CSV table of C-alpha atoms in Angstrom, one decimal:
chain,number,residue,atom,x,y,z
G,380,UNK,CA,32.3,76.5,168.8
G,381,UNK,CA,35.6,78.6,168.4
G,382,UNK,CA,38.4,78.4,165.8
G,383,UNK,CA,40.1,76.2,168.6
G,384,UNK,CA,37.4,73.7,168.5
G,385,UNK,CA,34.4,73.8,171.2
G,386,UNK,CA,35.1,75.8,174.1
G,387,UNK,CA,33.7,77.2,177.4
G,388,UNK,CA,33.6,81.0,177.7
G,389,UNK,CA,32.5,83.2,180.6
G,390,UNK,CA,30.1,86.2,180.2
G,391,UNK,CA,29.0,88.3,183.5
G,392,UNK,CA,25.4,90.6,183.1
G,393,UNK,CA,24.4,92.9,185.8
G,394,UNK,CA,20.9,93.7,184.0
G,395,UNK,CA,20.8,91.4,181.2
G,396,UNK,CA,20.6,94.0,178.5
G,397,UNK,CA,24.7,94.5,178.9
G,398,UNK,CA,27.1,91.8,179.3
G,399,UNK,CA,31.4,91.5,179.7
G,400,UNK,CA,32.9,88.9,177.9
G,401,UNK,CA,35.6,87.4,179.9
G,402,UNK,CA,37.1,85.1,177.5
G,403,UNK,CA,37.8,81.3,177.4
G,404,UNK,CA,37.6,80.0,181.0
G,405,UNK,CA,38.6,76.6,180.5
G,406,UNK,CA,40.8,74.9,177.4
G,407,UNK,CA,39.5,73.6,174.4
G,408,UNK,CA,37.9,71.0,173.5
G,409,UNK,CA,35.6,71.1,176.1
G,410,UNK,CA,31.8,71.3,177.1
G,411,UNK,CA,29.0,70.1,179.3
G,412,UNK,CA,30.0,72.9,181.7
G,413,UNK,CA,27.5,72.8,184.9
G,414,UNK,CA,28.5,75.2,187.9
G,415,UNK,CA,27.7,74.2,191.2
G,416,UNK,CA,24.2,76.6,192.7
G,417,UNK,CA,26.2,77.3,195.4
G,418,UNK,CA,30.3,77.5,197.0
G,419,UNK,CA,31.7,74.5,198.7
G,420,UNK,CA,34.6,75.2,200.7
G,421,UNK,CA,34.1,79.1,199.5
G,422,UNK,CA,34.9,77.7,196.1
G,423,UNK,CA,32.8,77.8,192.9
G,424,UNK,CA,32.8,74.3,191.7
G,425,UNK,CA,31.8,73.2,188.1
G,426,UNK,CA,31.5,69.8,186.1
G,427,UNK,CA,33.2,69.7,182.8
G,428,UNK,CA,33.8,67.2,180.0
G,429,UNK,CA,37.0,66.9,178.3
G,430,UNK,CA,36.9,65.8,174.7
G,431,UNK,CA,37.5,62.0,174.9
G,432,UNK,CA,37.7,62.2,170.7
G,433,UNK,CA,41.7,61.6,171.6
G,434,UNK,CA,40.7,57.9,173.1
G,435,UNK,CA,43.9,58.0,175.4
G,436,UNK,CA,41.2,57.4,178.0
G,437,UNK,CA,37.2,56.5,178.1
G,438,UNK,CA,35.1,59.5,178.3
G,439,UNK,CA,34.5,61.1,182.1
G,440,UNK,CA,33.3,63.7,183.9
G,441,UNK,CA,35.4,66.1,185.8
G,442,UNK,CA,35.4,68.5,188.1
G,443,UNK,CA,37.5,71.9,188.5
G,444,UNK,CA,37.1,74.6,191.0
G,445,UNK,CA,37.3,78.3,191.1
G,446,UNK,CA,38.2,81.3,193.8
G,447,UNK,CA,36.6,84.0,190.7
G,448,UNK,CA,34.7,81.9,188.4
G,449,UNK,CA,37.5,83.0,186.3
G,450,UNK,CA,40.6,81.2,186.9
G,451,UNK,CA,40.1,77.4,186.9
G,452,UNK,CA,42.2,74.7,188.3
G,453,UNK,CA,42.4,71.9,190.3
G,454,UNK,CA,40.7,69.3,187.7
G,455,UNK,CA,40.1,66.3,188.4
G,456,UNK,CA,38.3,62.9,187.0
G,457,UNK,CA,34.6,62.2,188.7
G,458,UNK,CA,32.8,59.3,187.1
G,459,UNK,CA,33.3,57.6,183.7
G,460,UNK,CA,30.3,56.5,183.1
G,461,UNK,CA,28.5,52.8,184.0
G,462,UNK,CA,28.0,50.2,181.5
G,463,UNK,CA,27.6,50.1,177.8
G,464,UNK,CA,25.1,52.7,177.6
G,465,UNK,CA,27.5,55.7,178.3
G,466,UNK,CA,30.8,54.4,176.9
G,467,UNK,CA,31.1,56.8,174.1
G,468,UNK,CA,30.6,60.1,176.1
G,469,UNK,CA,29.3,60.9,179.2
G,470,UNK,CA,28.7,64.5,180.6
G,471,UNK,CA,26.4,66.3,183.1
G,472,UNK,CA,23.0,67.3,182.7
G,473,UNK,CA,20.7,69.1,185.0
G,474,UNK,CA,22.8,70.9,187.2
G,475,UNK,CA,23.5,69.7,190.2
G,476,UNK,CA,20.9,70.1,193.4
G,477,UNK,CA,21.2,70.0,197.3
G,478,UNK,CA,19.0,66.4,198.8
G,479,UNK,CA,19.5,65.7,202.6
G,480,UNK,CA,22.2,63.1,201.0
G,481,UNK,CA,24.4,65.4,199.3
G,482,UNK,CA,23.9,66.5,196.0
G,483,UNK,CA,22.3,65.1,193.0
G,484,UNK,CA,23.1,64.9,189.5
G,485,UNK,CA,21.3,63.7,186.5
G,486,UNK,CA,23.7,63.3,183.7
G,487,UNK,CA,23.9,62.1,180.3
G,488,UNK,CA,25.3,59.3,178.0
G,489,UNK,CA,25.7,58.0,175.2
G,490,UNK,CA,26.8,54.8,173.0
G,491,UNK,CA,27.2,54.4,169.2
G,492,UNK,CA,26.5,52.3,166.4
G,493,UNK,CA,28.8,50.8,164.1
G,494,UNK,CA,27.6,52.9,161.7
G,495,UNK,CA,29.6,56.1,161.6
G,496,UNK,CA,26.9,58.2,160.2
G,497,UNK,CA,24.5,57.2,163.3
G,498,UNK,CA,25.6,59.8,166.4
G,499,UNK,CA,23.8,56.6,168.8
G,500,UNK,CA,21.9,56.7,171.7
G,501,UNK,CA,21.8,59.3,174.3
G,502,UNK,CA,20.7,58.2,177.6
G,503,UNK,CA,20.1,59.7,181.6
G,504,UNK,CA,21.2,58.3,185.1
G,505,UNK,CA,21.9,59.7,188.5
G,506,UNK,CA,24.4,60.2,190.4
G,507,UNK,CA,24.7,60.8,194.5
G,508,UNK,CA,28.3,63.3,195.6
G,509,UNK,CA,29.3,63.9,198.8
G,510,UNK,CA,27.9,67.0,200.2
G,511,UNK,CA,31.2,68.6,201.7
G,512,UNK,CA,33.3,66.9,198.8
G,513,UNK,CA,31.6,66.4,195.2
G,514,UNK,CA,34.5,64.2,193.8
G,515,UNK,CA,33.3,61.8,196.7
G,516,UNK,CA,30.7,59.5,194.6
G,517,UNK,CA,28.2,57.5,197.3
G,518,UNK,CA,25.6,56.5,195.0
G,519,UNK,CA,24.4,55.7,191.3
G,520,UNK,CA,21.7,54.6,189.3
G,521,UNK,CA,22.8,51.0,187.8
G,522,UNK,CA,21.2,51.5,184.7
G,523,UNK,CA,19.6,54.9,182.5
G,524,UNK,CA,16.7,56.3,184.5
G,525,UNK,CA,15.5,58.0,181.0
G,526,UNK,CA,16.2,56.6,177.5
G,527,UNK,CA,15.0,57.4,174.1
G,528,UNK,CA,11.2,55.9,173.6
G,529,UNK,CA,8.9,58.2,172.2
G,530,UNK,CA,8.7,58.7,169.1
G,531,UNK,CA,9.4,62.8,169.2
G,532,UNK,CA,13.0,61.5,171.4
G,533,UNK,CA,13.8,58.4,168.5
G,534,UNK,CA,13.0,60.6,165.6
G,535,UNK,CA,14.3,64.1,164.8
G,536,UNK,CA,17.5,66.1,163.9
G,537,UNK,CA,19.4,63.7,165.7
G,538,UNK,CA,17.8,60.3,166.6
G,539,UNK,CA,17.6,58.3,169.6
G,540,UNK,CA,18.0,61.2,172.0
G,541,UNK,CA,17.1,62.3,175.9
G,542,UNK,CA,19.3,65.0,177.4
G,543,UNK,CA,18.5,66.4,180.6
G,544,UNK,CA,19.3,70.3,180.5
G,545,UNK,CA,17.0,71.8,183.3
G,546,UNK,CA,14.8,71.0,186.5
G,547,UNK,CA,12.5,72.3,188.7
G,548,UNK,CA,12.2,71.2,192.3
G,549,UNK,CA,8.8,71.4,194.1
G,550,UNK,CA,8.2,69.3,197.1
G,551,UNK,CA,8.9,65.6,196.4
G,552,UNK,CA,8.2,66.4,192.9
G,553,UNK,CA,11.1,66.9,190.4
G,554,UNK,CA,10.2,68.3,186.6
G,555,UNK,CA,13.5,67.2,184.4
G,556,UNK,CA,13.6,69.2,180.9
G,557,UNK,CA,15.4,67.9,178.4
G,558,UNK,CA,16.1,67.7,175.0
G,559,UNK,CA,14.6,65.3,172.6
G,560,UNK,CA,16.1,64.1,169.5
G,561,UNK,CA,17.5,67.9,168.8
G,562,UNK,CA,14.2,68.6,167.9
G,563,UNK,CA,12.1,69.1,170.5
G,564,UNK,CA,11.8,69.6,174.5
G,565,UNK,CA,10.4,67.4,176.8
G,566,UNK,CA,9.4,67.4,180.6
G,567,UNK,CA,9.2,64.4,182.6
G,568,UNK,CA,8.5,64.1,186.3
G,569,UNK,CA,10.0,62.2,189.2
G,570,UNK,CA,9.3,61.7,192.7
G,571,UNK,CA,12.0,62.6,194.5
G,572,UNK,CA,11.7,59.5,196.9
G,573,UNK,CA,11.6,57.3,194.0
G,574,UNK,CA,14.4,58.4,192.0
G,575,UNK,CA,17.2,58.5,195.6
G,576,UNK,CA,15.6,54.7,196.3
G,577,UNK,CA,16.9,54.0,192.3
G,578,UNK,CA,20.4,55.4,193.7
G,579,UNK,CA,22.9,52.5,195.1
């Protein structure tokens, strides 16, 4: 959070006890930044959300691409989202990992109440890109594949929420961390075979 709103800024560490600041990478408001573990085209590439506060537009995630990490450009719009449960804001989550399909993405969503004092529900699907070309979109999950259910991800700092933020691949099996309710952090597990044969 900067005096320009919320903002993504790039810091570089060769030993993590020193670090370079390089300043605001991409313009404000913006967050839900998730690089890409690898270059595609000898290009970093990153998801990003823009703020969608201005509601010239329904939230979305994009994508923007790098030579340096640095200098950003070639933005573009990647998925807005799928039904009522992520029409308020949608972003990434985990990032993104290589499957023999392309690569997959667990992201996150979210719709509000009426009540303006209620943030609303925060909710997980996946997504399927193209290996070779990421704004290529082959596959999603119809519906959430996590939701708010427990009582430690309804009840909290902020209620009603599951955020994917991490995961950790071994073999089939897939461990999603996430955040629950701004309170707490959770682990939940997925086959891998299960959660592509959700994807359509």
């Amino acid at each position: 959070v900067s005096r320009h709103g919320v903002a993504t800024a790039l810091a570089s560490t060769n030993d993590f006890e020193t670090f370079t600041r390089h300043g605001i990478i991409l313009p404000p408001q913006n967050k839900d930044v998730l690089l890409f573990p690898e270059r595609i085209r000898d290009e970093y590439v990153a998801f990003h959300r823009p703020d969608p506060s201005a509601h010239f537009t329904s939230p979305e995630i994009w994508l923007a691409s790098s030579p340096d990490l640095i200098h950003w450009g070639k933005h573009a719009p990647l998925h807005a989202g799928a039904g009522t449960w992520a029409m308020s804001r949608v972003g990434g989550g985990v990032p993104p990992f290589r499957v023999d399909e392309g690569w997959l993405e667990i992201y996150h969503g979210n719709t509000k109440t009426r009540d303006i004092h209620v943030v609303g529900t925060y909710s997980a699907a996946a997504l399927l890109l193209d290996a070779e070309n990421p704004h290529q979109v082959l596959k999603r999950t119809p519906d959430p594949i996590m939701v708010p259910e427990a009582d430690f991800e309804r009840e909290g700092f902020v209620q009603n929420v599951v955020f994917p933020t991490g995961l950790v691949e071994r073999d089939d099996l897939l461990q999603v961390h996430y955040g629950a309710a701004d309170t707490y952090c959770g682990v939940v597990e997925w086959s891998k075979k299960e959660l592509l044969e959700l994807l359509q």
